[in-house]
């Protein structure tokens, strides 16, 4: 593209959109206001070029994916890290508002419920508008809700600010980030996801003592303002989630054409994001891929017809009972057993350190590849059930500390793998993960809503904080049973005897009915 002399600027070669800005600037009088408009337009197009889609001939297992991994780390810090550190405010809220354990526990319950129940909305918005604007808007909602919590005068108002507004923001940030991170990696996916997810653990380790000290210094309300301000970093993280386009390399001419056209079309060309490709003609998607892409919906509920996904969703539903209540009540349990309250706060830090090692170790084990990943997860869930029972029988500081170490390690194993596990062929596979993850997390939401209040009711009735861990252990045990049924359901062993009179007794027969939707999954299962 030739260079043009102008009073305002020279022609850029990034895309045709820049040329349009150049031509527009040449045809109008350059007043001071017009110069500002031209500079703003130039800046916008430069941002699009820097933060637009990334095109690769194959899954890069790196590249811009490392930036996405850092963004996911920070999102984990300011979402789940804050949620799991909220237990330090429990006594202050009960004292200020004169409420019971169960009433205060509903704050986190509503937050977790909204975050998970609206997961399909996150999938719909991400598939329609792309990951970047959705995560940035979610970061704004998180910051707004947390800061607004500092100005509430009742628990009911906190249900709205911390529960609904912040919970919706958590939903719009976490799921799109973990989904696009899975698309940037293939061979290293387990290790990278595990490493990036340690942000939650580092946050708990740092936030529990730091926010406790800050709360004692400036009060819980001002501490909420500080937390909400820090959570604004998520907006920057959202801008870094550049969509990825996987286009097999066929010729130098075709590759060059794709690279130049993508910044102009913003995120329209992301094959991996599940959006239609009709607006981006230079991509020249093969006919087979066009058929699959044209059938993609903003929200796909056909996964509910798969037995493996239903079993896996039931696992997530019951196992979620054990995800949040221990962090919420372990400090109070330790204090009720005679431990000083400032020393009891370090239970969360102990749990967080162990969780970091758990997340890192499970990544290496899964990447090793000697054992099916879903069987490794099953072993972790079974051991977690045993540890939750131990919380109800141990006495003293050191007994609880050992339980916290074991719980944190196993929680790191499970929390960093249960959502990425959807990308494995034993569940739904990588192609259908962006659409299935919203449905899966939505099903989890009901346990997230019931878990903390159920523990609070048991505590209020028994006047013993150990009672909160009974519901966690029961839920985790049921989750282990359903997780053990996922693989048999995928291979057709569960439906081989009872098919309700239909000719779908094997996975092969199901694949014949819908050959276009998941041919790769069937082939990989046959190989395995």
mmCIF file of C-alpha atoms in Angstrom, residues 8-339:
data_model
loop_
_atom_site.group_PDB
_atom_site.id
_atom_site.type_symbol
_atom_site.label_atom_id
_atom_site.label_comp_id
_atom_site.label_asym_id
_atom_site.label_seq_id
_atom_site.Cartn_x
_atom_site.Cartn_y
_atom_site.Cartn_z
ATOM 1 C CA UNK A 8 -2.866 14.940 9.281
ATOM 2 C CA UNK A 9 -1.227 11.534 8.965
ATOM 3 C CA UNK A 10 0.235 8.916 6.655
ATOM 4 C CA UNK A 11 -1.475 5.757 5.490
ATOM 5 C CA UNK A 12 -1.096 2.709 7.734
ATOM 6 C CA UNK A 13 -0.694 -0.782 6.359
ATOM 7 C CA UNK A 14 -2.358 -2.734 9.150
ATOM 8 C CA UNK A 15 -5.816 -2.968 7.590
ATOM 9 C CA UNK A 16 -8.248 -1.210 5.323
ATOM 10 C CA UNK A 17 -9.910 0.378 8.360
ATOM 11 C CA UNK A 18 -6.870 2.551 8.899
ATOM 12 C CA UNK A 19 -6.996 3.720 5.296
ATOM 13 C CA UNK A 20 -10.592 4.764 5.827
ATOM 14 C CA UNK A 21 -9.503 6.974 8.726
ATOM 15 C CA UNK A 22 -6.792 8.481 6.506
ATOM 16 C CA UNK A 23 -9.188 9.277 3.676
ATOM 17 C CA UNK A 24 -11.722 10.767 6.058
ATOM 18 C CA UNK A 25 -9.063 13.008 7.590
ATOM 19 C CA UNK A 26 -8.003 14.233 4.156
ATOM 20 C CA UNK A 27 -11.495 15.375 3.169
ATOM 21 C CA UNK A 28 -12.323 17.666 6.099
ATOM 22 C CA UNK A 29 -10.861 20.937 7.389
ATOM 23 C CA UNK A 30 -8.381 20.221 10.177
ATOM 24 C CA UNK A 31 -9.633 22.344 13.062
ATOM 25 C CA UNK A 32 -8.391 21.638 16.561
ATOM 26 C CA UNK A 33 -11.487 19.530 17.259
ATOM 27 C CA UNK A 34 -11.067 17.545 14.036
ATOM 28 C CA UNK A 35 -7.436 16.826 14.819
ATOM 29 C CA UNK A 36 -8.511 15.380 18.161
ATOM 30 C CA UNK A 37 -11.099 13.204 16.453
ATOM 31 C CA UNK A 38 -8.552 11.928 13.934
ATOM 32 C CA UNK A 39 -6.060 11.097 16.670
ATOM 33 C CA UNK A 40 -8.740 9.295 18.652
ATOM 34 C CA UNK A 41 -9.773 7.252 15.603
ATOM 35 C CA UNK A 42 -6.135 6.389 14.915
ATOM 36 C CA UNK A 43 -5.669 5.289 18.518
ATOM 37 C CA UNK A 44 -8.792 3.097 18.386
ATOM 38 C CA UNK A 45 -7.622 1.288 15.254
ATOM 39 C CA UNK A 46 -4.176 0.776 16.716
ATOM 40 C CA UNK A 47 -5.751 -0.808 19.800
ATOM 41 C CA UNK A 48 -7.775 -3.103 17.529
ATOM 42 C CA UNK A 49 -4.586 -4.137 15.783
ATOM 43 C CA UNK A 50 -2.814 -4.861 19.074
ATOM 44 C CA UNK A 51 -5.696 -6.604 20.844
ATOM 45 C CA UNK A 52 -7.488 -8.223 17.905
ATOM 46 C CA UNK A 53 -7.597 -11.899 17.005
ATOM 47 C CA UNK A 54 -4.487 -14.092 16.967
ATOM 48 C CA UNK A 55 -4.172 -16.405 13.967
ATOM 49 C CA UNK A 56 -2.265 -19.695 14.202
ATOM 50 C CA UNK A 57 -1.933 -22.650 11.868
ATOM 51 C CA UNK A 58 -2.336 -24.989 14.867
ATOM 52 C CA UNK A 59 -2.928 -24.764 18.607
ATOM 53 C CA UNK A 60 0.159 -22.798 19.726
ATOM 54 C CA UNK A 61 0.646 -24.291 23.214
ATOM 55 C CA UNK A 62 2.098 -20.898 24.093
ATOM 56 C CA UNK A 63 2.403 -17.629 22.215
ATOM 57 C CA UNK A 64 -0.212 -15.120 23.366
ATOM 58 C CA UNK A 65 -1.598 -17.927 25.509
ATOM 59 C CA UNK A 66 0.965 -17.069 28.189
ATOM 60 C CA UNK A 67 -0.512 -13.564 28.454
ATOM 61 C CA UNK A 68 -3.976 -15.119 28.736
ATOM 62 C CA UNK A 69 -2.626 -17.401 31.494
ATOM 63 C CA UNK A 70 -1.408 -14.371 33.473
ATOM 64 C CA UNK A 71 -4.796 -12.699 32.977
ATOM 65 C CA UNK A 72 -6.525 -15.847 34.258
ATOM 66 C CA UNK A 73 -4.192 -15.858 37.285
ATOM 67 C CA UNK A 74 -5.270 -12.314 38.193
ATOM 68 C CA UNK A 75 -8.941 -13.086 37.559
ATOM 69 C CA UNK A 76 -8.646 -16.002 39.991
ATOM 70 C CA UNK A 77 -7.045 -13.686 42.557
ATOM 71 C CA UNK A 78 -9.876 -11.173 42.538
ATOM 72 C CA UNK A 79 -12.823 -13.562 42.112
ATOM 73 C CA UNK A 80 -12.512 -16.847 44.003
ATOM 74 C CA UNK A 81 -9.724 -15.433 46.153
ATOM 75 C CA UNK A 82 -12.056 -12.746 47.509
ATOM 76 C CA UNK A 83 -15.018 -15.120 47.857
ATOM 77 C CA UNK A 84 -13.058 -17.651 49.907
ATOM 78 C CA UNK A 85 -11.572 -14.920 52.112
ATOM 79 C CA UNK A 86 -14.989 -13.503 52.979
ATOM 80 C CA UNK A 87 -15.153 -15.608 56.146
ATOM 81 C CA UNK A 88 -12.993 -13.054 57.974
ATOM 82 C CA UNK A 89 -15.920 -10.596 57.861
ATOM 83 C CA UNK A 90 -18.436 -13.068 59.312
ATOM 84 C CA UNK A 91 -18.310 -11.929 62.949
ATOM 85 C CA UNK A 92 -18.240 -8.229 62.047
ATOM 86 C CA UNK A 93 -21.387 -8.527 59.930
ATOM 87 C CA UNK A 94 -23.183 -10.555 62.605
ATOM 88 C CA UNK A 95 -22.269 -7.942 65.216
ATOM 89 C CA UNK A 96 -23.069 -4.822 63.151
ATOM 90 C CA UNK A 97 -26.390 -6.053 61.761
ATOM 91 C CA UNK A 98 -27.424 -8.334 64.655
ATOM 92 C CA UNK A 99 -27.921 -11.331 62.327
ATOM 93 C CA UNK A 100 -27.419 -15.081 62.704
ATOM 94 C CA UNK A 101 -24.858 -17.303 60.989
ATOM 95 C CA UNK A 102 -27.331 -18.590 58.446
ATOM 96 C CA UNK A 103 -28.552 -15.096 57.478
ATOM 97 C CA UNK A 104 -25.009 -13.810 56.932
ATOM 98 C CA UNK A 105 -24.051 -16.985 55.068
ATOM 99 C CA UNK A 106 -26.723 -16.203 52.479
ATOM 100 C CA UNK A 107 -24.493 -13.394 51.159
ATOM 101 C CA UNK A 108 -21.945 -15.837 49.791
ATOM 102 C CA UNK A 109 -24.667 -18.302 48.850
ATOM 103 C CA UNK A 110 -26.481 -15.777 46.664
ATOM 104 C CA UNK A 111 -23.175 -14.630 45.182
ATOM 105 C CA UNK A 112 -22.136 -18.180 44.286
ATOM 106 C CA UNK A 113 -25.632 -19.017 43.030
ATOM 107 C CA UNK A 114 -25.791 -15.994 40.728
ATOM 108 C CA UNK A 115 -22.233 -16.619 39.543
ATOM 109 C CA UNK A 116 -23.024 -20.211 38.561
ATOM 110 C CA UNK A 117 -26.729 -20.040 37.646
ATOM 111 C CA UNK A 118 -26.101 -17.272 35.094
ATOM 112 C CA UNK A 119 -23.281 -19.251 33.483
ATOM 113 C CA UNK A 120 -25.385 -19.874 30.325
ATOM 114 C CA UNK A 121 -25.740 -16.096 30.023
ATOM 115 C CA UNK A 122 -21.954 -15.835 30.088
ATOM 116 C CA UNK A 123 -21.720 -18.412 27.289
ATOM 117 C CA UNK A 124 -24.359 -16.610 25.214
ATOM 118 C CA UNK A 125 -22.723 -13.191 25.589
ATOM 119 C CA UNK A 126 -19.230 -14.577 24.912
ATOM 120 C CA UNK A 127 -20.385 -16.345 21.744
ATOM 121 C CA UNK A 128 -22.240 -13.244 20.591
ATOM 122 C CA UNK A 129 -19.851 -10.402 21.473
ATOM 123 C CA UNK A 130 -16.536 -12.147 22.177
ATOM 124 C CA UNK A 131 -14.567 -12.715 25.355
ATOM 125 C CA UNK A 132 -12.973 -9.281 25.743
ATOM 126 C CA UNK A 133 -16.018 -6.999 26.210
ATOM 127 C CA UNK A 134 -17.829 -9.562 28.380
ATOM 128 C CA UNK A 135 -14.929 -9.933 30.840
ATOM 129 C CA UNK A 136 -14.320 -6.173 30.940
ATOM 130 C CA UNK A 137 -17.980 -5.499 31.738
ATOM 131 C CA UNK A 138 -17.886 -8.244 34.368
ATOM 132 C CA UNK A 139 -14.868 -6.611 35.997
ATOM 133 C CA UNK A 140 -16.782 -3.330 36.187
ATOM 134 C CA UNK A 141 -19.751 -5.056 37.880
ATOM 135 C CA UNK A 142 -17.458 -6.761 40.414
ATOM 136 C CA UNK A 143 -15.803 -3.492 41.401
ATOM 137 C CA UNK A 144 -19.141 -1.666 41.547
ATOM 138 C CA UNK A 145 -20.819 -4.325 43.695
ATOM 139 C CA UNK A 146 -17.963 -4.644 46.189
ATOM 140 C CA UNK A 147 -17.574 -0.888 46.671
ATOM 141 C CA UNK A 148 -21.356 -0.499 47.048
ATOM 142 C CA UNK A 149 -21.316 -3.110 49.808
ATOM 143 C CA UNK A 150 -19.390 -0.693 52.001
ATOM 144 C CA UNK A 151 -22.371 1.692 52.009
ATOM 145 C CA UNK A 152 -25.105 -0.834 52.868
ATOM 146 C CA UNK A 153 -27.156 -0.559 56.050
ATOM 147 C CA UNK A 154 -28.671 -4.057 56.187
ATOM 148 C CA UNK A 155 -28.014 -7.642 55.205
ATOM 149 C CA UNK A 156 -30.789 -7.467 52.618
ATOM 150 C CA UNK A 157 -28.927 -4.692 50.807
ATOM 151 C CA UNK A 158 -25.765 -6.807 50.847
ATOM 152 C CA UNK A 159 -27.753 -9.587 49.191
ATOM 153 C CA UNK A 160 -28.220 -7.174 46.279
ATOM 154 C CA UNK A 161 -24.741 -5.623 46.082
ATOM 155 C CA UNK A 162 -22.417 -8.457 47.066
ATOM 156 C CA UNK A 163 -24.797 -11.242 46.108
ATOM 157 C CA UNK A 164 -26.402 -10.279 42.799
ATOM 158 C CA UNK A 165 -24.271 -7.508 41.265
ATOM 159 C CA UNK A 166 -20.878 -8.913 42.246
ATOM 160 C CA UNK A 167 -22.004 -12.490 41.596
ATOM 161 C CA UNK A 168 -23.036 -11.606 38.050
ATOM 162 C CA UNK A 169 -19.677 -9.952 37.519
ATOM 163 C CA UNK A 170 -17.868 -13.065 38.737
ATOM 164 C CA UNK A 171 -19.820 -15.137 36.213
ATOM 165 C CA UNK A 172 -18.947 -12.847 33.298
ATOM 166 C CA UNK A 173 -15.226 -12.940 34.097
ATOM 167 C CA UNK A 174 -14.250 -16.423 35.254
ATOM 168 C CA UNK A 175 -15.887 -18.710 32.677
ATOM 169 C CA UNK A 176 -14.835 -16.814 29.506
ATOM 170 C CA UNK A 177 -11.265 -16.584 30.804
ATOM 171 C CA UNK A 178 -10.867 -20.295 31.588
ATOM 172 C CA UNK A 179 -12.545 -21.195 28.285
ATOM 173 C CA UNK A 180 -10.237 -19.159 26.061
ATOM 174 C CA UNK A 181 -7.198 -20.334 28.049
ATOM 175 C CA UNK A 182 -8.121 -23.935 27.179
ATOM 176 C CA UNK A 183 -8.224 -22.987 23.492
ATOM 177 C CA UNK A 184 -4.656 -21.616 23.480
ATOM 178 C CA UNK A 185 -3.162 -24.856 24.829
ATOM 179 C CA UNK A 186 -3.440 -28.531 23.964
ATOM 180 C CA UNK A 187 -0.510 -30.643 25.149
ATOM 181 C CA UNK A 188 0.298 -28.307 28.048
ATOM 182 C CA UNK A 189 -3.320 -27.498 28.895
ATOM 183 C CA UNK A 190 -3.415 -29.341 32.238
ATOM 184 C CA UNK A 191 -0.145 -27.869 33.512
ATOM 185 C CA UNK A 192 -0.841 -24.295 32.403
ATOM 186 C CA UNK A 193 -4.402 -24.297 33.725
ATOM 187 C CA UNK A 194 -3.208 -25.660 37.056
ATOM 188 C CA UNK A 195 -0.447 -23.056 37.323
ATOM 189 C CA UNK A 196 -2.737 -20.159 36.372
ATOM 190 C CA UNK A 197 -5.434 -21.300 38.800
ATOM 191 C CA UNK A 198 -3.030 -20.930 41.733
ATOM 192 C CA UNK A 199 -4.000 -17.246 41.762
ATOM 193 C CA UNK A 200 -6.942 -18.182 43.966
ATOM 194 C CA UNK A 201 -4.644 -19.915 46.454
ATOM 195 C CA UNK A 202 -2.085 -17.117 46.561
ATOM 196 C CA UNK A 203 -4.948 -14.691 47.138
ATOM 197 C CA UNK A 204 -6.318 -16.634 50.111
ATOM 198 C CA UNK A 205 -2.825 -16.920 51.581
ATOM 199 C CA UNK A 206 -2.233 -13.178 51.269
ATOM 200 C CA UNK A 207 -5.746 -11.781 51.700
ATOM 201 C CA UNK A 208 -6.735 -13.566 54.926
ATOM 202 C CA UNK A 209 -4.071 -11.991 57.188
ATOM 203 C CA UNK A 210 -3.798 -8.766 55.155
ATOM 204 C CA UNK A 211 -7.522 -7.994 55.109
ATOM 205 C CA UNK A 212 -7.825 -9.006 58.768
ATOM 206 C CA UNK A 213 -5.151 -6.471 59.716
ATOM 207 C CA UNK A 214 -6.665 -3.840 57.417
ATOM 208 C CA UNK A 215 -10.136 -4.488 58.853
ATOM 209 C CA UNK A 216 -8.850 -3.987 62.397
ATOM 210 C CA UNK A 217 -7.181 -0.748 61.301
ATOM 211 C CA UNK A 218 -9.829 0.993 59.160
ATOM 212 C CA UNK A 219 -12.962 -1.122 59.653
ATOM 213 C CA UNK A 220 -14.704 -3.640 57.391
ATOM 214 C CA UNK A 221 -16.511 -0.993 55.316
ATOM 215 C CA UNK A 222 -13.371 0.817 54.196
ATOM 216 C CA UNK A 223 -11.722 -2.546 53.600
ATOM 217 C CA UNK A 224 -14.511 -3.363 51.137
ATOM 218 C CA UNK A 225 -13.748 -0.142 49.243
ATOM 219 C CA UNK A 226 -10.081 -1.140 48.985
ATOM 220 C CA UNK A 227 -11.002 -4.620 47.730
ATOM 221 C CA UNK A 228 -13.432 -3.233 45.145
ATOM 222 C CA UNK A 229 -10.819 -0.817 43.833
ATOM 223 C CA UNK A 230 -8.266 -3.603 43.438
ATOM 224 C CA UNK A 231 -10.821 -5.722 41.584
ATOM 225 C CA UNK A 232 -10.855 -3.109 38.816
ATOM 226 C CA UNK A 233 -7.691 -4.821 37.552
ATOM 227 C CA UNK A 234 -10.001 -7.451 36.020
ATOM 228 C CA UNK A 235 -11.043 -4.888 33.385
ATOM 229 C CA UNK A 236 -7.455 -4.749 32.137
ATOM 230 C CA UNK A 237 -7.266 -8.546 32.163
ATOM 231 C CA UNK A 238 -10.357 -8.722 29.961
ATOM 232 C CA UNK A 239 -8.735 -6.530 27.320
ATOM 233 C CA UNK A 240 -5.885 -9.064 27.020
ATOM 234 C CA UNK A 241 -8.128 -12.014 26.058
ATOM 235 C CA UNK A 242 -7.455 -11.943 22.327
ATOM 236 C CA UNK A 243 -9.611 -14.470 20.420
ATOM 237 C CA UNK A 244 -7.718 -17.270 18.718
ATOM 238 C CA UNK A 245 -8.231 -18.424 15.116
ATOM 239 C CA UNK A 246 -6.923 -21.851 14.111
ATOM 240 C CA UNK A 247 -6.467 -21.872 10.325
ATOM 241 C CA UNK A 248 -4.387 -24.714 8.857
ATOM 242 C CA UNK A 249 -1.569 -23.370 6.730
ATOM 243 C CA UNK A 250 -2.208 -24.152 3.054
ATOM 244 C CA UNK A 251 -0.316 -21.513 1.093
ATOM 245 C CA UNK A 252 1.718 -18.364 1.833
ATOM 246 C CA UNK A 253 -0.805 -16.200 -0.030
ATOM 247 C CA UNK A 254 -3.768 -17.442 2.000
ATOM 248 C CA UNK A 255 -1.933 -17.067 5.290
ATOM 249 C CA UNK A 256 -0.986 -13.473 4.528
ATOM 250 C CA UNK A 257 -4.547 -12.617 3.538
ATOM 251 C CA UNK A 258 -5.959 -13.913 6.839
ATOM 252 C CA UNK A 259 -3.417 -12.042 8.931
ATOM 253 C CA UNK A 260 -4.238 -8.717 7.314
ATOM 254 C CA UNK A 261 -8.020 -9.074 7.422
ATOM 255 C CA UNK A 262 -8.542 -10.062 11.056
ATOM 256 C CA UNK A 263 -7.852 -6.754 12.836
ATOM 257 C CA UNK A 264 -10.436 -5.014 10.665
ATOM 258 C CA UNK A 265 -13.146 -7.538 11.553
ATOM 259 C CA UNK A 266 -12.280 -7.438 15.276
ATOM 260 C CA UNK A 267 -13.374 -10.749 16.828
ATOM 261 C CA UNK A 268 -15.642 -11.949 14.048
ATOM 262 C CA UNK A 269 -13.077 -14.411 12.775
ATOM 263 C CA UNK A 270 -12.655 -16.508 15.882
ATOM 264 C CA UNK A 271 -13.460 -20.060 14.888
ATOM 265 C CA UNK A 272 -12.779 -21.258 18.414
ATOM 266 C CA UNK A 273 -15.260 -18.855 19.996
ATOM 267 C CA UNK A 274 -18.168 -20.574 18.296
ATOM 268 C CA UNK A 275 -19.429 -17.594 16.286
ATOM 269 C CA UNK A 276 -20.509 -17.722 12.674
ATOM 270 C CA UNK A 277 -17.955 -16.862 10.026
ATOM 271 C CA UNK A 278 -20.170 -15.418 7.323
ATOM 272 C CA UNK A 279 -18.777 -11.899 7.716
ATOM 273 C CA UNK A 280 -15.144 -12.904 7.171
ATOM 274 C CA UNK A 281 -14.838 -14.189 3.638
ATOM 275 C CA UNK A 282 -10.994 -14.252 3.406
ATOM 276 C CA UNK A 283 -10.885 -17.084 5.981
ATOM 277 C CA UNK A 284 -12.255 -19.560 3.361
ATOM 278 C CA UNK A 285 -13.281 -22.176 5.936
ATOM 279 C CA UNK A 286 -13.487 -25.713 4.503
ATOM 280 C CA UNK A 287 -17.028 -26.948 3.734
ATOM 281 C CA UNK A 288 -17.031 -29.445 6.613
ATOM 282 C CA UNK A 289 -16.041 -26.758 9.094
ATOM 283 C CA UNK A 290 -18.610 -24.368 7.661
ATOM 284 C CA UNK A 291 -21.361 -26.900 8.285
ATOM 285 C CA UNK A 292 -20.337 -27.342 11.897
ATOM 286 C CA UNK A 293 -19.923 -23.588 12.426
ATOM 287 C CA UNK A 294 -23.281 -22.749 10.882
ATOM 288 C CA UNK A 295 -25.009 -25.162 13.259
ATOM 289 C CA UNK A 296 -23.400 -23.685 16.360
ATOM 290 C CA UNK A 297 -25.864 -21.909 18.605
ATOM 291 C CA UNK A 298 -25.352 -19.229 21.206
ATOM 292 C CA UNK A 299 -26.471 -21.793 23.786
ATOM 293 C CA UNK A 300 -26.364 -25.530 23.094
ATOM 294 C CA UNK A 301 -28.598 -27.688 25.307
ATOM 295 C CA UNK A 302 -28.089 -30.882 23.316
ATOM 296 C CA UNK A 303 -25.357 -31.880 25.786
ATOM 297 C CA UNK A 304 -28.147 -32.688 28.231
ATOM 298 C CA UNK A 305 -28.929 -35.716 26.050
ATOM 299 C CA UNK A 306 -25.521 -37.250 26.770
ATOM 300 C CA UNK A 307 -25.349 -39.610 29.723
ATOM 301 C CA UNK A 308 -21.702 -38.815 30.426
ATOM 302 C CA UNK A 309 -22.424 -35.094 30.699
ATOM 303 C CA UNK A 310 -25.432 -35.677 32.962
ATOM 304 C CA UNK A 311 -23.363 -37.834 35.313
ATOM 305 C CA UNK A 312 -20.554 -35.293 35.322
ATOM 306 C CA UNK A 313 -23.033 -32.482 36.038
ATOM 307 C CA UNK A 314 -24.456 -34.469 38.960
ATOM 308 C CA UNK A 315 -20.906 -34.823 40.282
ATOM 309 C CA UNK A 316 -20.441 -31.046 40.066
ATOM 310 C CA UNK A 317 -23.804 -30.444 41.729
ATOM 311 C CA UNK A 318 -23.086 -32.504 44.842
ATOM 312 C CA UNK A 319 -19.346 -31.864 45.091
ATOM 313 C CA UNK A 320 -19.974 -28.098 45.183
ATOM 314 C CA UNK A 321 -21.419 -28.572 48.671
ATOM 315 C CA UNK A 322 -17.869 -29.123 49.874
ATOM 316 C CA UNK A 323 -16.210 -26.263 47.996
ATOM 317 C CA UNK A 324 -17.177 -23.155 49.969
ATOM 318 C CA UNK A 325 -18.470 -24.022 53.457
ATOM 319 C CA UNK A 326 -15.084 -25.167 54.924
ATOM 320 C CA UNK A 327 -13.429 -21.840 54.088
ATOM 321 C CA UNK A 328 -16.403 -20.019 55.572
ATOM 322 C CA UNK A 329 -16.471 -21.890 58.894
ATOM 323 C CA UNK A 330 -12.961 -23.194 59.562
ATOM 324 C CA UNK A 331 -11.886 -19.978 61.318
ATOM 325 C CA UNK A 332 -14.887 -20.059 63.649
ATOM 326 C CA UNK A 333 -14.409 -23.792 64.271
ATOM 327 C CA UNK A 334 -10.805 -23.196 65.267
ATOM 328 C CA UNK A 335 -11.805 -20.314 67.546
ATOM 329 C CA UNK A 336 -14.524 -22.425 69.190
ATOM 330 C CA UNK A 337 -11.879 -25.026 70.072
ATOM 331 C CA UNK A 338 -9.839 -22.461 72.020
ATOM 332 C CA UNK A 339 -7.504 -21.033 69.364
#
